[in-house]
Backbone as a printed PyTorch tensor [residue, N CA C, xyz], in Angstrom:
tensor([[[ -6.2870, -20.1050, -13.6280],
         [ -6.7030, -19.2530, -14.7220],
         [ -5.4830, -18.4540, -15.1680]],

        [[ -5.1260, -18.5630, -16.5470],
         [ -4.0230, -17.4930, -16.9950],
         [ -4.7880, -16.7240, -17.6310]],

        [[ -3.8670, -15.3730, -17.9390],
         [ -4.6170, -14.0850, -18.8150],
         [ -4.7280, -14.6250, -20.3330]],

        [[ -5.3080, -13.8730, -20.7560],
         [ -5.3780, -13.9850, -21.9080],
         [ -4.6420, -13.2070, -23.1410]],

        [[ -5.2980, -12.4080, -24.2040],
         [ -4.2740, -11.2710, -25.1680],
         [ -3.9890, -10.4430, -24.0860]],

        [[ -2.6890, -10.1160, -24.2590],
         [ -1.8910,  -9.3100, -23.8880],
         [ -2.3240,  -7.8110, -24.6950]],

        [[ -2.8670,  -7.7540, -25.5380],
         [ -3.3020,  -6.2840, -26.7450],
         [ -4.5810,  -5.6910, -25.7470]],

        [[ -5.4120,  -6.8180, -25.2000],
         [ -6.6010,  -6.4330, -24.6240],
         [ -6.9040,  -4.4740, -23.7660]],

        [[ -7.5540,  -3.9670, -23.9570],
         [ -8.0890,  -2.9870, -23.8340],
         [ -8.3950,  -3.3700, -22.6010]],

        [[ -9.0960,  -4.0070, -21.7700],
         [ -9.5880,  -4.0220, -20.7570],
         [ -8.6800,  -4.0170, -19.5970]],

        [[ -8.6880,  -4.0850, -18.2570],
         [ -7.9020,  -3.7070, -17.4780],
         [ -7.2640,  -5.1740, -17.1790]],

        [[ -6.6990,  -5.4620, -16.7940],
         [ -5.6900,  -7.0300, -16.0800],
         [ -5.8030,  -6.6870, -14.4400]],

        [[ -6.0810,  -7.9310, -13.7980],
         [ -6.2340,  -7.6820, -12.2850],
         [ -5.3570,  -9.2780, -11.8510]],

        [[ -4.4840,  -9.4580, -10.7020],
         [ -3.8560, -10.5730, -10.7610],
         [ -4.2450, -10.8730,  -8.8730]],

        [[ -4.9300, -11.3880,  -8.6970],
         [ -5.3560, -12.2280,  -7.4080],
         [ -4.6130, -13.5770,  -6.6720]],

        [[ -3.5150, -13.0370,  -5.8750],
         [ -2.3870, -13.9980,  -5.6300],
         [ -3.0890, -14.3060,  -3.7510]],

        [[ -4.2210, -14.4520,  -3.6120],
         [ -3.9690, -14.7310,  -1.9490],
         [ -4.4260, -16.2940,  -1.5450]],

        [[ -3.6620, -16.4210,  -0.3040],
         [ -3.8380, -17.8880,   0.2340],
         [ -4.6810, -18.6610,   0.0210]],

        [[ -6.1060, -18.1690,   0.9730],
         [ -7.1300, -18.5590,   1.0580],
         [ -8.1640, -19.1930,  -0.7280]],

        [[ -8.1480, -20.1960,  -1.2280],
         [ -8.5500, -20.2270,  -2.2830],
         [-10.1400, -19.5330,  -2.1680]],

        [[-10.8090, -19.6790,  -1.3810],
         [-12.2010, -19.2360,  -1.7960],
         [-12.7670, -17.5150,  -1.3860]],

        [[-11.1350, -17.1910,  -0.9330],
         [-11.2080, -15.2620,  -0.7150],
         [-10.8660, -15.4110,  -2.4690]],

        [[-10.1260, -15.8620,  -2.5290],
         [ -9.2240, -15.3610,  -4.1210],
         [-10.8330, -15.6460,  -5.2190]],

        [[-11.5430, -16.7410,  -4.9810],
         [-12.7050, -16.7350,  -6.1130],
         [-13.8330, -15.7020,  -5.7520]],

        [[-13.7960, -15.2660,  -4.4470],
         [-15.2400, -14.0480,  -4.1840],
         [-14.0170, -12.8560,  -4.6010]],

        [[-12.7050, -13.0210,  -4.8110],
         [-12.2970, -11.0640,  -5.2440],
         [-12.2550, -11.8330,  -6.5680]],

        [[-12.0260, -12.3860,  -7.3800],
         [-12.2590, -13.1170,  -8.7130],
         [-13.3090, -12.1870,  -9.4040]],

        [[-14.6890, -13.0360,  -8.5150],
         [-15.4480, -12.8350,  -9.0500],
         [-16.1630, -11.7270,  -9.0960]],

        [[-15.8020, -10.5570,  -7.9690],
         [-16.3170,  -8.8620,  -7.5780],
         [-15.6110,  -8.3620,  -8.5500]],

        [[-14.2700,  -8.7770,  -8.6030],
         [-13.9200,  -7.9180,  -9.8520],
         [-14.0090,  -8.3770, -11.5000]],

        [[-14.5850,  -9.6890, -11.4890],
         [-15.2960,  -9.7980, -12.7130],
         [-16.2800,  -9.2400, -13.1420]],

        [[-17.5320,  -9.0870, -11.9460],
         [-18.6700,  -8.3540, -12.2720],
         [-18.3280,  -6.6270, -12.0350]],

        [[-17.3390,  -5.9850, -11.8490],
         [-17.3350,  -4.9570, -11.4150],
         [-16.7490,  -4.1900, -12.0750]],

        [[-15.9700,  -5.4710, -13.4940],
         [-14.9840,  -5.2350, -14.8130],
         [-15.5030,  -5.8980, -15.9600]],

        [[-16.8330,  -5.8550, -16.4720],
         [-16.7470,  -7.1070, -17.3130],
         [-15.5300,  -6.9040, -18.9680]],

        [[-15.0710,  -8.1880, -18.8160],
         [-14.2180,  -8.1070, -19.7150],
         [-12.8200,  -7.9340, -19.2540]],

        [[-12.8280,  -7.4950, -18.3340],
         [-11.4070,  -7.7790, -17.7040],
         [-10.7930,  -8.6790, -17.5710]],

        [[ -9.0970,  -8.9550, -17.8110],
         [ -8.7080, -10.1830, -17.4130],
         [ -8.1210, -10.4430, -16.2170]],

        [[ -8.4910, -11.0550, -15.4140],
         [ -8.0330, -11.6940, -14.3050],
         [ -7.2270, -12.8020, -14.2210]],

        [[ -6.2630, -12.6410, -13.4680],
         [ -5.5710, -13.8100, -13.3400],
         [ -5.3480, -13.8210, -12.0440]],

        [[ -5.1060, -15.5190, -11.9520],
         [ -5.0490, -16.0840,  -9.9290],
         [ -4.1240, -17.0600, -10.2170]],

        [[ -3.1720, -16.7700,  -8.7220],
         [ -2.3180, -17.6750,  -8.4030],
         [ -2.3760, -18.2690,  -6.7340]],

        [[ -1.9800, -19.6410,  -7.3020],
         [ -2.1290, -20.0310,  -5.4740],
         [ -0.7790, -19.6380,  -4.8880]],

        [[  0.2340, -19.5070,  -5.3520],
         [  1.4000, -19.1760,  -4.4570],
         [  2.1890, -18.0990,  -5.7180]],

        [[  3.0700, -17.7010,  -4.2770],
         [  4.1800, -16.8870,  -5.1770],
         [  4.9630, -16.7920,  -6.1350]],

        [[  5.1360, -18.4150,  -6.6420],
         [  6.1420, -18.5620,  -8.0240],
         [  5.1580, -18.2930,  -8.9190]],

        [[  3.6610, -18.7460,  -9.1630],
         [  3.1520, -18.7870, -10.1020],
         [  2.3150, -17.2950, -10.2340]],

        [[  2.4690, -16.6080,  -8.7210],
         [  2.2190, -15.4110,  -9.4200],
         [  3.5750, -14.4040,  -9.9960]],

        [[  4.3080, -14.4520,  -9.6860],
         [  5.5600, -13.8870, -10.4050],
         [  5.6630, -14.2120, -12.0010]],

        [[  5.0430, -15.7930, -12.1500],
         [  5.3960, -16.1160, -13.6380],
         [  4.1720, -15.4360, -14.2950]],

        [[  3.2630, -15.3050, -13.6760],
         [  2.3460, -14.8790, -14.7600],
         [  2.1630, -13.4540, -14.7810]],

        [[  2.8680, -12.2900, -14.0180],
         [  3.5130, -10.8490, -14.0240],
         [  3.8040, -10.8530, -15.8860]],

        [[  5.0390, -11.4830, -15.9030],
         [  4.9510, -11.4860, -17.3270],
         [  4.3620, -11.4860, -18.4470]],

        [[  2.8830, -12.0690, -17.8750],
         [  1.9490, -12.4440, -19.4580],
         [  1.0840, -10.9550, -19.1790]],

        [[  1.2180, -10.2920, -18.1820],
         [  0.1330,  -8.8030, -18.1250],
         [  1.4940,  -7.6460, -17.9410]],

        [[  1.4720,  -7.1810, -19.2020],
         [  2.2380,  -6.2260, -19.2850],
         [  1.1830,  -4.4930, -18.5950]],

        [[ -0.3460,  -4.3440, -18.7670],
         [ -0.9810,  -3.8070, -18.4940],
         [ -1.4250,  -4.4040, -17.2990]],

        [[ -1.0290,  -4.2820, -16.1610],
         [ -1.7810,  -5.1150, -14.7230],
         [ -1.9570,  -3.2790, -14.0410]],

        [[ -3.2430,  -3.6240, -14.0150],
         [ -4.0540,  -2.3160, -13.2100],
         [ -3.9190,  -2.4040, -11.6710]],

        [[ -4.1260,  -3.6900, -11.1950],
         [ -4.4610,  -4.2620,  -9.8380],
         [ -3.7510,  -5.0880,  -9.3340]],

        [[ -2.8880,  -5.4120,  -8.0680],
         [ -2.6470,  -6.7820,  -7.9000],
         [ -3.1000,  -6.8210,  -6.0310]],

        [[ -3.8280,  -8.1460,  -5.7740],
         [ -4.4140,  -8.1550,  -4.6560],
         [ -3.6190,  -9.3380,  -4.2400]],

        [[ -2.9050,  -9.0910,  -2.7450],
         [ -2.0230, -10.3670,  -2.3330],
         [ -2.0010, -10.3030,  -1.5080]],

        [[ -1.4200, -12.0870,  -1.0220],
         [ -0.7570, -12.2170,   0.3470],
         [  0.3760, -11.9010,   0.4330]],

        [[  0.5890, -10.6850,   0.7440],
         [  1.8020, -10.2130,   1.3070],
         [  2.1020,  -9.5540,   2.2580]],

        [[  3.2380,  -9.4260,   3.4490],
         [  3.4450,  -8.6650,   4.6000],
         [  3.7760,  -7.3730,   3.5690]],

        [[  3.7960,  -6.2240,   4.4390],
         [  4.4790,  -5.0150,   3.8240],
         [  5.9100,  -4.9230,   3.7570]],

        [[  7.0830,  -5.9800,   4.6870],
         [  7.9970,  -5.6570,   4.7270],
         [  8.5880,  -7.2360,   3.4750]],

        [[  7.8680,  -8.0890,   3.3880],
         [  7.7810,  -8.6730,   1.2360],
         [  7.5530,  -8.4450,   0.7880]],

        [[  6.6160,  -6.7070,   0.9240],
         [  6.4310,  -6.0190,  -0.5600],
         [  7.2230,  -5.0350,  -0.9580]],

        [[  8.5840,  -4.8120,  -0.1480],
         [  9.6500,  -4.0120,  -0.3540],
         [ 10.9110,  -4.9150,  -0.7490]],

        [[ 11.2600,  -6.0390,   0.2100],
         [ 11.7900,  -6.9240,   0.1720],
         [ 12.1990,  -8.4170,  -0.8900]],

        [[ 11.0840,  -8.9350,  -0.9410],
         [ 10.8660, -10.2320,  -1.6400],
         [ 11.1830, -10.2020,  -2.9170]],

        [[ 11.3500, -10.8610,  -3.7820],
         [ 11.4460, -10.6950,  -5.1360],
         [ 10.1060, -10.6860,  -5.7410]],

        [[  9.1910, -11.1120,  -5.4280],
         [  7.5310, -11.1930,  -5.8430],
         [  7.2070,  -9.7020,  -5.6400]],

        [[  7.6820,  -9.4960,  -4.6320],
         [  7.3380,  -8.0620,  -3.7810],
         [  7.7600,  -6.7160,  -5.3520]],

        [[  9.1740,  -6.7830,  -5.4020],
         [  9.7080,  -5.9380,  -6.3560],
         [  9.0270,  -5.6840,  -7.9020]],

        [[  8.9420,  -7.1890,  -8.2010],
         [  8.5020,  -7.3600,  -9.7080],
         [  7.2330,  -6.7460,  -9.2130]],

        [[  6.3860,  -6.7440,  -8.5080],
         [  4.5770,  -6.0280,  -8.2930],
         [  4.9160,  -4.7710,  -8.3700]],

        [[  6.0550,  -3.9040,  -7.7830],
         [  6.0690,  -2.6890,  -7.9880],
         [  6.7350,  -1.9960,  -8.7380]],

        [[  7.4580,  -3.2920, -10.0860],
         [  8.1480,  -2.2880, -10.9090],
         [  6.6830,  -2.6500, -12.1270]],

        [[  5.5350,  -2.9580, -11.8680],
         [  4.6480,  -3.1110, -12.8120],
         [  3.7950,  -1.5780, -13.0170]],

        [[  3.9590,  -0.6320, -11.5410],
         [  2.9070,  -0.0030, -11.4920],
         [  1.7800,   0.0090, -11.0650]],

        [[  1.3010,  -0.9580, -11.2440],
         [ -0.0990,  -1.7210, -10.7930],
         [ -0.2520,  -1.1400,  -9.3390]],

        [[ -1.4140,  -0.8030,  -9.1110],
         [ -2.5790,  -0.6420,  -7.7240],
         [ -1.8070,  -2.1790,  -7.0540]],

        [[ -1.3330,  -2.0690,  -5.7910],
         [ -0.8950,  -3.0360,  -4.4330],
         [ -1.9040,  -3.0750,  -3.6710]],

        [[ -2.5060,  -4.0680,  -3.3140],
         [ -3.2360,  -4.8050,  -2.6520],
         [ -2.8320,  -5.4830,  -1.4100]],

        [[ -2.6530,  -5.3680,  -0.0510],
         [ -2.2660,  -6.7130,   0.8010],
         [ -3.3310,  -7.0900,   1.3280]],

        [[ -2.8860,  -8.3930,   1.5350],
         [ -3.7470,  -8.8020,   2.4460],
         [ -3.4400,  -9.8020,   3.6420]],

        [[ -3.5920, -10.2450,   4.4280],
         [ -3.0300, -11.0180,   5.3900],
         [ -2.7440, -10.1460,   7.2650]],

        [[ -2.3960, -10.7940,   7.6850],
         [ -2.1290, -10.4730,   9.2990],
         [ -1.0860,  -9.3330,   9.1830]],

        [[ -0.0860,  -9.7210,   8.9300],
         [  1.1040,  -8.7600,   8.9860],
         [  0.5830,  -7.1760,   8.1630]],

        [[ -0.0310,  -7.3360,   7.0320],
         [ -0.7940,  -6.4860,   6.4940],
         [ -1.7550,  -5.5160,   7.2970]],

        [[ -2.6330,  -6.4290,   7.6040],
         [ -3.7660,  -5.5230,   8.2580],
         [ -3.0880,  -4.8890,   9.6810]],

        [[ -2.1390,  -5.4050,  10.1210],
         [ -1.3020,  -4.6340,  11.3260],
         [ -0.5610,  -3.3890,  11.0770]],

        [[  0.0840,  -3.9930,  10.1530],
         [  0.7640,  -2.7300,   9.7270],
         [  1.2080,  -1.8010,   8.4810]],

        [[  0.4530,  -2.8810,   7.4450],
         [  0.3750,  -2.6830,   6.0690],
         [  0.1220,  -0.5450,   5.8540]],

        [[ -0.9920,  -0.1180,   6.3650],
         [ -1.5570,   1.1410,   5.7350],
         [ -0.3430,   1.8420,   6.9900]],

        [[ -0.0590,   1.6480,   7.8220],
         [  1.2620,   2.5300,   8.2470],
         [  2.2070,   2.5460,   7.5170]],

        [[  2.6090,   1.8620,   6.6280],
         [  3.6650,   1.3510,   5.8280],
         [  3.3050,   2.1970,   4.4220]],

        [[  2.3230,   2.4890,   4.1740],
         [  1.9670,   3.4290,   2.8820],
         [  1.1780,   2.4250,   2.1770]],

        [[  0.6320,   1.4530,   2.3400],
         [ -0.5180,  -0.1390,   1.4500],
         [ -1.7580,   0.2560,   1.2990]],

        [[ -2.2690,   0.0540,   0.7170],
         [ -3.8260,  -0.1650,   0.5050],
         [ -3.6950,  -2.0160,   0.9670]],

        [[ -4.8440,  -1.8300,   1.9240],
         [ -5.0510,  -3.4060,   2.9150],
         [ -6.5240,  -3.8650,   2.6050]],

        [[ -6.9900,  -4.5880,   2.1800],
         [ -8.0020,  -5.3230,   2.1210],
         [ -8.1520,  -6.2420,   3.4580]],

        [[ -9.1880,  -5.7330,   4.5240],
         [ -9.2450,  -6.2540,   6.2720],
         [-10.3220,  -7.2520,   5.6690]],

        [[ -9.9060,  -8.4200,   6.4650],
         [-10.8210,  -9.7060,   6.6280],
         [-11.6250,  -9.5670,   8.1400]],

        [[-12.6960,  -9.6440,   8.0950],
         [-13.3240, -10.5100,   7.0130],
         [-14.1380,  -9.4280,   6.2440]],

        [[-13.7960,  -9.1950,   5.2770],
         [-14.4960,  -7.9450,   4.1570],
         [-16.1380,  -8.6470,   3.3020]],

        [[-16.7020,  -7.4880,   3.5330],
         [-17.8370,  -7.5540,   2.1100],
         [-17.5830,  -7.2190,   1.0260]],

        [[-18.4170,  -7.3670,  -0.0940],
         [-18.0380,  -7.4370,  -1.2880],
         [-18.5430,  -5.5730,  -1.5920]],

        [[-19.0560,  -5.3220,  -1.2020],
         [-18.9890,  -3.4430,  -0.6810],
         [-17.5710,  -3.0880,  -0.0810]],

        [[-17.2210,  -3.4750,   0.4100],
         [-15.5400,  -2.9860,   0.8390],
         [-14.5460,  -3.3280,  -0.0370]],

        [[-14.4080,  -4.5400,  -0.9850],
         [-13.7580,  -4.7220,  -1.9030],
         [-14.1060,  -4.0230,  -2.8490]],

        [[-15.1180,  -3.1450,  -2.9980],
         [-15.7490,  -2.6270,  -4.4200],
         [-14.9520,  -1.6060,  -4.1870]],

        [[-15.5420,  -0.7220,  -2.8490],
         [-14.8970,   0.7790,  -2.3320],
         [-13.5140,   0.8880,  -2.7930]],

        [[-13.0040,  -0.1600,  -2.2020],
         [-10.8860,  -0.1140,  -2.2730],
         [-10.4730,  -0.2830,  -3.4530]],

        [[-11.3950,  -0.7210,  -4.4710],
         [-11.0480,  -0.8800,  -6.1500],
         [-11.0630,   0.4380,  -6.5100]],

        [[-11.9860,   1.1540,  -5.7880],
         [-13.2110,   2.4170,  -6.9690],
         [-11.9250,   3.6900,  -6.4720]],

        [[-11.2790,   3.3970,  -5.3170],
         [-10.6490,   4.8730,  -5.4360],
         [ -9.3830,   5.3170,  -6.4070]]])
């Protein structure tokens, strides 16, 4: 899925994690939880970096990333010169991600815990 107008009013959310069928249940919580929002998903890191570019307004980005590739990596950098709400998710994350200063999305999550970590 790529974004759509870039002019759009609604918020942009970009869903970069491994697992394809975590990435379609946060897809779809934050479809119903945004209607009208654009979402965009990538299965890996190049294609979420390329599509950084098409959301100049990215509210959200939810990923597989350690905390020390979200300082590090080049995927890592471009997410935080956007502004955008950081998301991790993964092992290295849930270990040590929220010591590190992250908002962590812990597996195995409900769709009530993904709502909560959006809403603050």
């Amino acid at each position: 899925m790529t974004p759509e107008d870039s002019t759009s009013l609604h918020p942009s959310f970009l869903v970069a994690v491994n697992d394809p069928l975590v990435a379609l249940d946060i897809t779809t919580t934050l479809g119903e939880a945004h209607p009208g929002a654009r979402i965009a998903t990538a299965e890996d890191r190049p294609s979420a970096q390329a599509l950084l570019a098409q959301m100049p307004r990215l509210a959200l980005a939810v990923v597989s990333l350690s905390p020390k590739d979200a300082v590090s990596s080049d995927f890592g950098q471009a997410l935080r010169q956007t502004g955008a709400r950081l998301v991790l998710m993964g092992l290295d994350a849930e270990e040590h991600g929220e010591a590190d200063g992250y908002e962590v999305l812990h597996r195995p999550f409900r769709t009530e815990d993904l709502l909560a970590l959006i809403s603050r």
